[in-house]
Tab-separated table of C-alpha atoms in Angstrom:
chain	number	residue	atom	x	y	z
H	274	MET	CA	2.726	11.172	26.624
H	275	LEU	CA	5.611	8.529	25.778
H	276	SER	CA	6.762	6.683	28.736
H	277	ASN	CA	10.216	6.471	30.050
H	278	LYS	CA	10.626	3.158	28.205
H	279	ARG	CA	12.125	2.328	25.156
H	280	VAL	CA	9.935	2.859	22.197
H	281	ARG	CA	9.372	-0.472	20.188
H	282	VAL	CA	6.568	-0.892	17.522
H	283	ARG	CA	5.502	-3.625	15.214
H	284	PHE	CA	3.564	-4.382	12.004
H	285	ALA	CA	2.060	-7.690	12.342
H	286	PRO	CA	0.215	-8.781	9.423
H	287	SER	CA	-1.220	-12.064	8.411
H	288	PRO	CA	0.574	-13.852	5.348
H	289	THR	CA	-2.800	-14.013	3.531
H	290	GLY	CA	-2.638	-12.528	0.438
H	291	GLY	CA	-1.731	-8.839	-1.110
H	292	LEU	CA	-1.066	-5.762	0.841
H	293	HIS	CA	-3.622	-3.122	1.375
H	294	LEU	CA	-2.709	0.407	1.520
H	295	GLY	CA	-4.277	0.635	4.698
H	296	GLY	CA	-1.699	-2.017	5.970
H	297	VAL	CA	1.100	0.111	4.598
H	298	ARG	CA	-0.266	3.277	5.966
H	299	THR	CA	-0.121	1.366	9.636
H	300	VAL	CA	3.573	0.352	8.772
H	301	LEU	CA	4.200	4.133	7.872
H	302	PHE	CA	2.799	5.465	11.060
H	303	ASN	CA	4.799	2.861	13.200
H	304	TYR	CA	7.844	3.519	11.148
H	305	LEU	CA	7.285	7.451	11.358
H	306	PHE	CA	6.678	7.182	15.356
H	307	ALA	CA	9.756	4.831	15.914
H	308	ARG	CA	12.052	7.230	13.821
H	309	LYS	CA	10.800	10.140	15.494
H	310	ASN	CA	11.227	8.751	18.901
H	311	GLY	CA	14.761	6.898	18.036
H	312	GLY	CA	13.089	3.754	18.741
H	313	ASP	CA	12.786	0.440	16.898
H	314	PHE	CA	10.082	-0.592	13.985
H	315	ILE	CA	9.373	-4.247	14.002
H	316	LEU	CA	8.033	-6.871	11.186
H	317	ARG	CA	6.284	-9.885	12.984
H	318	ILE	CA	4.596	-12.084	10.503
H	319	GLU	CA	1.286	-13.639	12.390
H	320	ASP	CA	0.849	-16.925	10.278
H	321	THR	CA	-0.800	-18.771	13.337
H	322	ASP	CA	-4.285	-19.409	10.858
H	323	GLN	CA	-2.647	-21.937	8.816
H	324	ASN	CA	-6.121	-22.263	7.011
H	325	ARG	CA	-5.237	-18.873	5.560
H	326	TYR	CA	-1.691	-18.910	4.965
H	327	VAL	CA	-0.622	-18.311	1.150
H	328	ASP	CA	2.408	-19.211	-0.198
H	329	GLY	CA	4.681	-16.370	-1.173
H	330	ALA	CA	2.647	-13.663	0.713
H	331	GLU	CA	5.453	-13.121	3.248
H	332	GLN	CA	7.917	-12.549	0.773
H	333	TYR	CA	5.723	-10.013	-0.890
H	334	ILE	CA	4.963	-8.304	2.203
H	335	ALA	CA	8.882	-7.455	2.914
H	336	ASP	CA	9.323	-6.500	-0.766
H	337	CYS	CA	6.393	-4.096	-0.337
H	338	LEU	CA	8.303	-2.842	2.809
H	339	LYS	CA	11.547	-2.747	0.931
H	340	TRP	CA	9.818	-0.987	-1.938
H	341	CYS	CA	8.348	1.455	0.288
H	342	GLY	CA	11.844	1.980	2.051
H	343	LEU	CA	10.169	1.267	5.281
H	344	ASN	CA	12.800	-1.040	6.403
H	345	PRO	CA	12.414	-2.581	9.639
H	346	ASP	CA	15.077	-3.289	12.696
H	347	GLU	CA	13.963	-6.487	13.408
H	348	SER	CA	11.959	-9.028	11.268
H	349	PRO	CA	11.782	-12.834	10.108
H	350	GLU	CA	14.362	-11.950	7.187
H	351	LYS	CA	16.845	-9.659	9.450
H	352	GLY	CA	16.490	-11.178	12.679
H	353	GLY	CA	16.912	-9.567	16.030
H	354	PRO	CA	17.428	-10.119	19.503
H	355	PHE	CA	13.719	-11.339	20.046
H	356	ALA	CA	13.703	-13.971	17.337
H	357	PRO	CA	11.753	-15.583	16.157
H	358	TYR	CA	9.497	-13.249	14.275
H	359	ARG	CA	6.891	-15.956	12.718
H	360	GLN	CA	4.567	-16.707	15.072
H	361	SER	CA	4.183	-20.531	13.679
H	362	GLU	CA	7.847	-20.942	15.086
H	363	ARG	CA	6.902	-19.330	18.589
H	364	LYS	CA	4.000	-22.112	18.993
H	365	GLU	CA	5.665	-23.779	22.249
H	366	ASN	CA	5.627	-19.877	23.755
H	367	TYR	CA	1.641	-19.539	23.811
H	368	ARG	CA	0.413	-23.090	25.636
H	369	GLN	CA	1.900	-22.443	28.613
H	370	TYR	CA	0.238	-18.995	29.239
H	371	ALA	CA	-3.158	-20.434	27.867
H	372	GLU	CA	-2.709	-22.934	30.633
H	373	GLN	CA	-2.089	-20.502	32.896
H	374	LEU	CA	-5.149	-18.482	32.118
H	375	VAL	CA	-7.090	-21.867	33.067
H	376	ARG	CA	-5.141	-22.756	36.633
H	377	ASP	CA	-5.825	-18.860	37.620
H	378	GLY	CA	-9.708	-19.371	36.598
H	379	TYR	CA	-9.420	-16.557	33.552
H	380	ALA	CA	-9.897	-19.533	30.879
H	381	TYR	CA	-11.387	-22.929	30.394
H	382	TYR	CA	-11.247	-25.697	28.280
H	383	ALA	CA	-13.786	-26.081	25.545
H	384	PHE	CA	-14.708	-29.892	23.968
H	385	ASP	CA	-17.627	-28.617	21.981
H	386	THR	CA	-17.378	-30.144	18.214
H	387	THR	CA	-17.807	-28.369	15.123
H	388	GLU	CA	-21.100	-30.225	14.689
H	389	GLU	CA	-22.494	-29.147	18.541
H	390	LEU	CA	-21.729	-25.798	17.758
H	391	GLU	CA	-23.357	-25.728	14.549
H	392	ALA	CA	-26.384	-26.907	16.374
H	393	GLN	CA	-26.365	-24.311	18.407
H	394	ARG	CA	-26.105	-21.466	15.933
H	395	GLN	CA	-28.915	-22.938	14.318
H	396	GLN	CA	-31.104	-22.916	17.285
H	397	THR	CA	-29.788	-19.550	18.785
H	398	PRO	CA	-29.888	-16.662	16.307
H	399	ASN	CA	-26.599	-14.622	16.839
H	400	PHE	CA	-25.578	-17.096	18.722
H	401	ARG	CA	-22.011	-16.142	21.099
H	402	TYR	CA	-20.359	-18.348	23.188
H	403	GLY	CA	-20.266	-16.858	26.419
H	404	HIS	CA	-21.193	-15.998	30.047
H	405	GLY	CA	-24.879	-16.166	29.294
H	406	ASN	CA	-24.571	-19.843	28.081
H	407	ARG	CA	-21.056	-21.071	28.607
H	408	GLU	CA	-22.707	-23.291	32.029
H	409	GLY	CA	-24.861	-25.529	29.270
H	410	LEU	CA	-21.973	-25.830	27.040
H	411	ARG	CA	-19.296	-28.817	26.872
H	412	ASN	CA	-16.804	-27.207	28.512
H	413	SER	CA	-14.430	-27.496	31.770
H	414	LEU	CA	-16.466	-25.147	33.976
H	415	ASN	CA	-19.841	-27.545	33.859
H	416	LEU	CA	-18.300	-31.074	33.120
H	417	PRO	CA	-16.588	-33.002	36.321
H	418	ASP	CA	-12.849	-32.410	36.664
H	419	SER	CA	-12.247	-36.007	36.189
H	420	GLU	CA	-14.236	-36.020	32.848
H	421	VAL	CA	-12.216	-32.999	32.060
H	422	GLN	CA	-8.509	-34.854	32.545
H	423	GLU	CA	-9.786	-37.905	31.310
H	424	LEU	CA	-10.837	-35.987	27.719
H	425	LEU	CA	-7.326	-34.093	28.181
H	426	SER	CA	-5.405	-37.783	28.466
H	427	GLN	CA	-7.085	-38.665	25.577
H	428	ASN	CA	-6.388	-36.104	23.480
H	429	VAL	CA	-9.962	-35.028	22.781
H	430	PRO	CA	-9.725	-32.086	20.376
H	431	HIS	CA	-10.377	-28.874	22.555
H	432	VAL	CA	-9.742	-24.848	22.450
H	433	ILE	CA	-8.784	-22.890	25.355
H	434	ARG	CA	-11.120	-19.808	25.650
H	435	ILE	CA	-11.090	-16.403	27.963
H	436	LYS	CA	-13.557	-16.547	30.457
H	437	MET	CA	-14.977	-13.076	30.065
H	438	PRO	CA	-16.188	-11.418	33.409
H	439	ALA	CA	-20.096	-10.510	33.352
H	440	ASN	CA	-21.119	-7.207	33.944
H	441	GLU	CA	-17.879	-5.672	34.296
H	442	THR	CA	-16.577	-2.022	32.407
H	443	VAL	CA	-13.140	-2.667	30.392
H	444	SER	CA	-11.412	0.984	29.685
H	445	PHE	CA	-8.534	1.930	28.196
H	446	ASN	CA	-6.865	5.411	26.904
H	447	ASP	CA	-6.318	5.311	23.162
H	448	MET	CA	-3.671	7.831	21.912
H	449	ILE	CA	-6.297	8.832	19.484
H	450	ARG	CA	-9.567	8.442	20.906
H	451	GLY	CA	-9.146	9.060	24.670
H	452	ILE	CA	-10.846	6.843	26.896
H	453	VAL	CA	-12.278	3.868	25.314
H	454	SER	CA	-15.003	1.586	27.401
H	455	PHE	CA	-16.679	-1.511	26.918
H	456	ASP	CA	-19.172	-3.466	28.175
H	457	THR	CA	-18.034	-7.332	28.811
H	458	ASN	CA	-21.657	-8.757	28.820
H	459	LEU	CA	-21.293	-7.559	24.962
H	460	VAL	CA	-18.191	-9.635	24.406
H	461	ASP	CA	-18.144	-13.561	23.621
H	462	ASP	CA	-15.616	-16.042	25.081
H	463	LYS	CA	-12.829	-16.002	22.524
H	464	VAL	CA	-10.741	-18.766	21.316
H	465	LEU	CA	-7.377	-18.109	22.858
H	466	LEU	CA	-5.867	-21.782	22.032
H	467	LYS	CA	-6.933	-23.752	18.807
H	468	ALA	CA	-7.440	-27.468	18.678
H	469	ASP	CA	-4.121	-27.703	16.743
H	470	GLY	CA	-2.411	-25.579	19.487
H	471	MET	CA	-1.996	-22.714	17.420
H	472	PRO	CA	-2.827	-19.626	19.408
H	473	THR	CA	-5.658	-17.135	18.118
H	474	TYR	CA	-4.801	-13.655	17.280
H	475	HIS	CA	-5.879	-12.695	20.582
H	476	LEU	CA	-3.388	-14.684	22.471
H	477	ALA	CA	-0.636	-14.346	20.499
H	478	VAL	CA	-0.343	-10.604	19.933
H	479	VAL	CA	-0.329	-10.045	23.290
H	480	VAL	CA	2.162	-12.766	24.668
H	481	ASP	CA	4.131	-11.741	21.843
H	482	ASP	CA	3.852	-7.996	22.430
H	483	TYR	CA	4.737	-8.839	26.163
H	484	LEU	CA	7.708	-11.032	24.938
H	485	MET	CA	9.203	-8.377	22.313
H	486	LYS	CA	8.629	-5.506	24.612
H	487	ILE	CA	6.359	-3.311	22.534
H	488	SER	CA	5.792	-0.012	23.842
H	489	HIS	CA	2.939	0.910	21.072
H	490	ALA	CA	0.422	-1.011	19.758
H	491	PHE	CA	-0.553	0.707	16.194
H	492	ARG	CA	-3.530	-0.934	14.363
H	493	GLY	CA	-6.543	-0.143	12.317
H	494	GLU	CA	-9.791	0.571	14.204
H	495	GLU	CA	-11.643	-2.139	13.006
H	496	TRP	CA	-9.440	-4.275	15.955
H	497	LEU	CA	-11.217	-1.699	18.570
H	498	PRO	CA	-14.193	-4.646	19.409
H	499	SER	CA	-11.193	-7.380	20.208
H	500	ALA	CA	-9.483	-4.839	22.835
H	501	PRO	CA	-11.175	-5.394	26.021
H	502	VAL	CA	-10.210	-9.048	25.534
H	503	HIS	CA	-6.596	-8.239	24.760
H	504	ILE	CA	-6.657	-5.628	28.044
H	505	LEU	CA	-7.993	-8.436	30.106
H	506	LEU	CA	-4.988	-10.706	28.887
H	507	TRP	CA	-2.585	-8.313	30.110
H	508	ASP	CA	-4.157	-8.135	33.292
H	509	TYR	CA	-4.921	-11.594	33.594
H	510	LEU	CA	-1.307	-12.748	32.831
H	511	GLY	CA	0.094	-10.120	35.232
H	512	TRP	CA	1.840	-7.932	32.668
H	513	LYS	CA	-0.226	-5.052	33.160
H	514	ALA	CA	2.226	-2.606	34.314
H	515	ASP	CA	3.897	-3.720	30.713
H	516	MET	CA	0.915	-3.217	28.817
H	517	PRO	CA	1.811	-0.954	25.484
H	518	GLU	CA	-0.058	2.382	24.615
H	519	TRP	CA	-2.511	1.719	22.380
H	520	VAL	CA	-3.197	3.641	19.092
H	521	HIS	CA	-6.219	2.332	17.070
H	522	LEU	CA	-6.001	4.086	13.437
H	523	PRO	CA	-9.056	5.685	11.238
H	524	LEU	CA	-9.903	3.613	8.661
H	525	ILE	CA	-9.512	4.325	4.777
H	526	LEU	CA	-12.973	4.762	3.148
H	527	LYS	CA	-14.242	4.380	-0.057
H	528	PRO	CA	-14.201	7.818	-2.173
H	529	ASP	CA	-17.762	8.611	-1.323
H	530	GLY	CA	-17.292	8.162	2.769
H	531	ASN	CA	-19.226	4.942	3.035
H	532	GLY	CA	-17.638	2.055	3.901
H	533	LYS	CA	-14.098	0.970	4.254
H	534	LEU	CA	-12.188	0.712	0.886
H	535	SER	CA	-11.977	-2.618	-0.178
H	536	LYS	CA	-10.246	-4.747	-3.259
H	537	ARG	CA	-13.458	-4.751	-4.736
H	538	ASP	CA	-13.875	-1.133	-4.463
H	539	GLY	CA	-10.747	-0.650	-6.347
H	540	ASP	CA	-11.678	-3.301	-9.319
H	541	ARG	CA	-14.989	-1.216	-9.772
H	542	LEU	CA	-13.717	2.392	-9.858
H	543	GLY	CA	-10.507	1.381	-11.982
H	544	PHE	CA	-7.624	2.136	-9.301
H	545	PRO	CA	-5.392	0.264	-7.223
H	546	VAL	CA	-5.863	-0.496	-3.378
H	547	TYR	CA	-2.390	-2.863	-3.079
H	548	ALA	CA	1.176	-1.480	-2.936
H	549	MET	CA	2.475	-3.714	-5.496
H	550	ASN	CA	0.960	-6.428	-7.948
H	551	TRP	CA	-0.339	-9.630	-6.260
H	552	LYS	CA	-0.568	-12.451	-8.211
H	553	ASP	CA	-3.029	-15.398	-6.362
H	554	PRO	CA	-0.986	-18.630	-6.291
H	555	LYS	CA	-4.183	-20.548	-6.424
H	556	THR	CA	-5.971	-18.752	-9.215
H	557	GLY	CA	-3.191	-16.973	-11.146
H	558	ASP	CA	-5.085	-13.707	-10.732
H	559	VAL	CA	-2.957	-10.808	-10.397
H	560	THR	CA	-4.291	-7.644	-8.486
H	561	LYS	CA	-2.766	-4.716	-9.848
H	562	GLY	CA	-0.599	-2.394	-7.355
H	563	PHE	CA	0.457	1.129	-7.124
H	564	ARG	CA	4.119	0.338	-8.082
H	565	GLU	CA	3.590	-1.463	-11.159
H	566	MET	CA	1.145	1.332	-12.062
H	567	GLY	CA	4.016	3.837	-11.991
H	568	TYR	CA	3.705	5.400	-8.623
H	569	LEU	CA	6.819	6.270	-7.616
H	570	PRO	CA	7.599	5.193	-3.444
H	571	GLU	CA	7.839	8.816	-2.308
H	572	ALA	CA	4.894	9.817	-3.732
H	573	PHE	CA	3.048	6.710	-2.352
H	574	ILE	CA	4.022	7.040	1.133
H	575	ASN	CA	3.476	10.804	0.746
H	576	MET	CA	-0.004	10.272	-0.004
H	577	LEU	CA	-0.821	7.802	2.383
H	578	ALA	CA	0.562	10.018	5.503
H	579	LEU	CA	-2.053	12.544	4.530
H	580	LEU	CA	-4.672	10.154	4.851
H	581	GLY	CA	-5.774	10.556	8.169
H	582	TRP	CA	-3.074	13.063	9.435
H	583	ASN	CA	-1.375	16.531	8.499
H	584	ASP	CA	0.863	18.649	10.210
H	585	GLY	CA	-1.317	21.609	10.968
H	586	THR	CA	-0.067	23.716	7.925
H	587	GLU	CA	-0.913	23.865	4.099
H	588	GLN	CA	2.042	21.911	3.205
H	589	GLU	CA	1.281	18.450	1.031
H	590	ILE	CA	4.601	17.453	-0.142
H	591	PHE	CA	6.689	15.688	2.304
H	592	THR	CA	10.072	14.166	2.098
H	593	LEU	CA	10.339	11.198	4.598
H	594	ASP	CA	12.713	13.083	6.667
H	595	GLU	CA	10.374	15.431	7.235
H	596	LEU	CA	7.628	13.361	8.050
H	597	ILE	CA	9.512	12.098	10.489
H	598	GLU	CA	10.440	15.277	12.137
H	599	LYS	CA	6.555	16.532	11.989
H	600	PHE	CA	4.787	13.546	12.777
H	601	SER	CA	3.010	13.404	15.660
H	602	ILE	CA	-0.174	10.949	17.260
H	603	GLU	CA	-1.970	14.307	18.418
H	604	ARG	CA	-2.287	15.228	14.536
H	605	VAL	CA	-3.841	12.054	13.419
H	606	SER	CA	-7.501	12.120	12.944
H	607	LYS	CA	-10.053	9.918	14.967
H	608	ALA	CA	-12.427	10.139	11.623
H	609	GLY	CA	-11.623	7.834	8.358
H	610	ALA	CA	-10.061	9.602	5.758
H	611	LYS	CA	-11.883	9.242	2.385
H	612	PHE	CA	-9.475	7.997	-0.277
H	613	ASP	CA	-9.184	10.338	-3.257
H	614	PHE	CA	-7.965	8.609	-6.484
H	615	GLU	CA	-7.877	12.133	-8.536
H	616	LYS	CA	-5.550	13.358	-5.109
H	617	ALA	CA	-3.356	10.196	-5.304
H	618	LYS	CA	-2.580	11.157	-9.301
H	619	TRP	CA	-1.843	14.661	-8.454
H	620	PHE	CA	0.963	13.172	-6.048
H	621	SER	CA	2.151	11.312	-8.496
H	622	HIS	CA	2.312	13.722	-11.362
H	623	GLU	CA	4.178	16.120	-8.580
H	624	TYR	CA	6.799	13.377	-7.522
H	625	ILE	CA	7.661	12.387	-11.400
H	626	MET	CA	7.953	16.269	-12.245
H	627	ARG	CA	10.058	16.570	-8.919
H	628	ALA	CA	12.324	13.460	-9.759
H	629	ASP	CA	15.769	13.127	-11.491
H	630	SER	CA	15.204	11.731	-14.407
H	631	LYS	CA	18.479	9.371	-14.320
H	632	GLU	CA	16.768	7.776	-10.973
H	633	VAL	CA	13.430	6.640	-12.998
H	634	LYS	CA	15.413	5.596	-16.027
H	635	THR	CA	15.698	1.866	-14.596
H	636	THR	CA	11.590	1.904	-14.670
H	637	ILE	CA	11.659	3.417	-17.916
H	638	LEU	CA	13.540	0.835	-19.634
H	639	GLN	CA	11.157	-1.621	-18.485
H	640	ILE	CA	8.423	-0.355	-19.885
H	641	LEU	CA	9.996	0.251	-23.112
H	642	SER	CA	11.559	-3.585	-23.015
H	643	ASP	CA	8.251	-4.919	-21.926
H	644	LYS	CA	7.292	-2.854	-25.928
H	645	GLY	CA	10.378	-4.564	-27.459
H	646	ILE	CA	12.387	-1.524	-27.471
H	647	SER	CA	16.057	-1.209	-26.780
H	648	VAL	CA	18.016	1.596	-26.360
H	649	ALA	CA	21.440	1.899	-25.987
H	650	ASP	CA	21.913	5.518	-25.882
H	651	ASP	CA	21.266	6.465	-22.161
H	652	ASP	CA	21.696	10.408	-22.370
H	653	PHE	CA	19.062	10.156	-25.319
H	654	LEU	CA	16.645	8.468	-22.752
H	655	VAL	CA	17.272	10.834	-19.903
H	656	ASN	CA	16.906	13.611	-22.267
H	657	VAL	CA	13.584	11.843	-23.205
H	658	ILE	CA	12.552	11.185	-20.074
H	659	SER	CA	13.021	14.872	-18.945
H	660	LEU	CA	11.425	16.473	-21.841
H	661	VAL	CA	8.015	14.645	-21.076
H	662	LYS	CA	7.819	13.788	-16.975
H	663	ASP	CA	5.810	16.720	-16.750
H	664	ARG	CA	3.176	15.496	-18.621
H	665	LEU	CA	3.181	12.148	-16.800
H	666	THR	CA	0.365	11.181	-14.186
H	667	PHE	CA	2.000	7.851	-13.453
H	668	LEU	CA	5.323	6.584	-14.839
H	669	GLN	CA	3.268	3.702	-16.924
H	670	ASP	CA	2.101	6.908	-19.349
H	671	PHE	CA	5.920	6.866	-20.345
H	672	TRP	CA	4.738	5.026	-23.729
H	673	GLU	CA	1.576	7.120	-24.396
H	674	GLN	CA	3.745	10.319	-24.057
H	675	ALA	CA	6.929	8.949	-25.285
H	676	SER	CA	6.535	6.138	-27.929
H	677	PHE	CA	7.018	8.032	-31.252
H	678	PHE	CA	10.645	8.864	-30.088
H	679	PHE	CA	11.624	5.309	-30.269
H	680	GLU	CA	9.144	4.468	-33.343
H	681	GLN	CA	7.994	6.500	-36.391
H	682	PRO	CA	4.376	7.339	-36.343
H	683	LYS	CA	2.431	4.452	-37.591
H	684	GLU	CA	-0.582	6.796	-38.879
H	685	TYR	CA	-1.428	10.407	-38.746
H	686	ASP	CA	-4.152	12.543	-37.771
H	687	LEU	CA	-4.597	13.922	-41.287
H	688	ASN	CA	-8.236	15.492	-40.114
H	689	ALA	CA	-5.870	18.105	-38.277
H	690	VAL	CA	-3.906	18.437	-41.263
H	691	LYS	CA	-5.497	17.899	-44.571
H	692	PRO	CA	-8.479	20.373	-44.499
H	693	LYS	CA	-6.231	23.393	-44.383
H	694	TRP	CA	-3.433	21.826	-46.715
H	695	ASN	CA	-2.285	23.332	-49.769
H	696	ASP	CA	0.612	23.579	-52.491
H	697	ASP	CA	2.597	26.167	-50.603
H	698	LYS	CA	2.709	24.286	-47.703
H	699	THR	CA	3.968	21.143	-49.798
H	700	ALA	CA	6.800	23.451	-51.136
H	701	PHE	CA	7.780	24.906	-47.712
H	702	PHE	CA	8.407	21.833	-46.015
H	703	ARG	CA	10.395	20.308	-48.836
H	704	GLU	CA	12.190	23.647	-48.736
H	705	TYR	CA	12.679	23.003	-45.019
H	706	ILE	CA	14.019	19.910	-45.234
H	707	SER	CA	16.908	21.081	-47.666
H	708	SER	CA	17.199	24.180	-45.316
H	709	LEU	CA	18.077	22.105	-42.397
H	710	ASN	CA	21.555	20.847	-43.092
H	711	GLY	CA	22.860	24.309	-43.081
H	712	HIS	CA	21.561	25.028	-39.321
H	713	GLY	CA	22.520	23.556	-35.892
H	714	ASN	CA	20.279	21.105	-34.432
H	715	SER	CA	19.237	22.645	-31.261
H	716	ALA	CA	15.932	23.559	-30.823
H	717	PRO	CA	16.446	27.025	-30.581
H	718	GLU	CA	18.024	27.169	-34.010
H	719	LEU	CA	15.555	24.821	-35.417
H	720	GLU	CA	13.111	27.197	-34.137
H	721	ALA	CA	14.534	30.417	-35.451
H	722	ALA	CA	15.251	28.428	-39.383
H	723	PHE	CA	11.514	27.549	-39.444
H	724	LYS	CA	10.343	30.759	-38.656
H	725	ASP	CA	12.779	32.508	-41.075
H	726	LEU	CA	11.641	30.592	-43.820
H	727	ALA	CA	7.629	30.668	-42.945
H	728	GLN	CA	8.583	34.757	-42.882
H	729	ALA	CA	10.359	34.483	-46.629
H	730	LYS	CA	7.436	32.289	-47.672
H	731	ASN	CA	5.164	34.755	-46.240
H	732	ILE	CA	3.067	32.018	-44.380
H	733	LYS	CA	1.966	32.196	-40.866
H	734	VAL	CA	4.194	30.246	-38.634
H	735	GLY	CA	0.615	28.994	-36.465
H	736	GLU	CA	-0.851	27.083	-39.624
H	737	LEU	CA	3.265	25.159	-39.993
H	738	MET	CA	3.289	24.485	-36.392
H	739	LEU	CA	0.562	21.845	-36.493
H	740	PRO	CA	1.693	19.916	-39.427
H	741	LEU	CA	5.287	19.517	-38.359
H	742	ARG	CA	4.039	18.164	-34.951
H	743	VAL	CA	2.109	15.825	-36.680
H	744	MET	CA	4.812	14.764	-39.390
H	745	LEU	CA	7.009	14.250	-36.061
H	746	VAL	CA	4.596	12.356	-33.620
H	747	GLY	CA	1.436	11.585	-35.187
H	748	GLY	CA	-0.786	13.539	-33.938
H	749	LYS	CA	-1.657	16.785	-31.873
H	750	PHE	CA	0.450	15.761	-28.255
H	751	GLY	CA	3.727	15.839	-27.224
H	752	PRO	CA	6.259	18.601	-25.780
H	753	GLY	CA	7.734	21.648	-27.722
H	754	VAL	CA	7.786	20.681	-31.175
H	755	PHE	CA	11.356	21.978	-31.755
H	756	GLU	CA	12.468	20.016	-28.632
H	757	ILE	CA	11.274	16.908	-30.323
H	758	ALA	CA	13.235	17.982	-33.490
H	759	ALA	CA	16.223	18.508	-31.636
H	760	LEU	CA	15.925	15.500	-29.842
H	761	LEU	CA	15.126	13.009	-32.756
H	762	GLY	CA	18.195	14.551	-35.032
H	763	LYS	CA	18.160	15.833	-38.394
H	764	GLU	CA	18.305	12.541	-40.254
H	765	GLU	CA	15.172	10.950	-38.383
H	766	SER	CA	13.024	14.462	-38.555
H	767	ILE	CA	13.936	14.270	-42.392
H	768	SER	CA	12.952	10.906	-42.847
H	769	ARG	CA	9.823	11.475	-40.777
H	770	ILE	CA	9.200	14.838	-42.624
H	771	GLU	CA	8.877	12.941	-46.132
H	772	LEU	CA	6.751	10.336	-45.241
H	773	ALA	CA	4.304	12.366	-43.897
H	774	LEU	CA	4.207	14.672	-47.091
H	775	SER	CA	3.403	11.592	-48.718
H	776	ALA	CA	0.112	10.854	-46.588
H	777	PHE	CA	-0.763	14.450	-46.490
H	778	THR	CA	-0.468	14.958	-50.582
H	779	SER	CA	-1.885	11.742	-51.459
């Protein structure tokens, strides 16, 4: 159930690389929920881990959301009443809350060095810093106060850790999963503030959700193990009444359902898992995205929406407005959703078929430009797109399906023609060339002239259609052959038939 407070949701990614389709689905469900309930959708960049920060990743995230049409109401780029929206710019906010937790007995200073902790890991398999061993480690819980104060005054490197209680159960209501409970004995004392003064995710997400008045926290189920830490922080900081509703989304799984879908799975199985191409600034490696494959953003959004959600009907094609109208948390599945690339291809094909040819023209022009082809006639290009789009799975298939409209065939499928070729067919096509100037150039007119001549020559039309296609296209593919001829025009069609006749009769 919705509370009376204004709906405010956030997507809070770390700028560390490409945006996985699971991340985009989190954006989508945030966006749909906000729009359905007249609320706000916020983009907040969680860049507190400077070791993992990657140049260009933040802009890449913003570009992905823009391509998808999921534009935030508040963001680093757009600003808003709760700015700044980068955690690195909010650094001063966090220490005061970490220190408050220490004063109130809910957290403590830990002075253990990296070497000391590594020695503990070597000594104790599956070492966890927590209630079972914290008293024997170098922290403010067992050092004399005077020594703690001296270490702090000397700026000795330290972190602040939450003091997880022993023998307690932390429970909360998840809007998808119902009541979820955790045994605090199984949760270690997470670091809240690092030695460099930057907060960890655990502290920062709670503080920022509170200060930005977030009403509902959507995130992947991989964050469930962190939930007890966050629930306790809301309580310990005195903000429990303002804690957001929790929504832990199901994972997007590998096609076989065995584990979370990863970039490595996409590489192995031959499909993208990122929204857009991501170029690693260090290695220069490019990971392909759905956009560059020629996926329409509307298809991408529709496909993602049905990974873990449905409206209870058989409907599969939804506009964004329809998704907003029909979306509800109650229809989100608890179970992980298997990614089916064949189904993803179906969505792409459906949207390309339904698309206005003029709307995809810009993408097609770029595909042609990459092939060194310049098209001056807009109408011609739009007509070509209209003729072949029902044959495209992705927009990148355009060149394979339509290259013959922009350049003459470089070779012919002679095996499809020559075994049944004879002088009568040569004579037919020579006469057909001569007759073309006496007829109109529409597909029906060209077809009628072709069939009339075949009848007059007493040759079956079916024996002539494939040779004509190979002459114009180069192979046994493409849309209606007379529609191809009409678009190519008489002069180009005649030129191609004459060239092919030379190949067929040699």
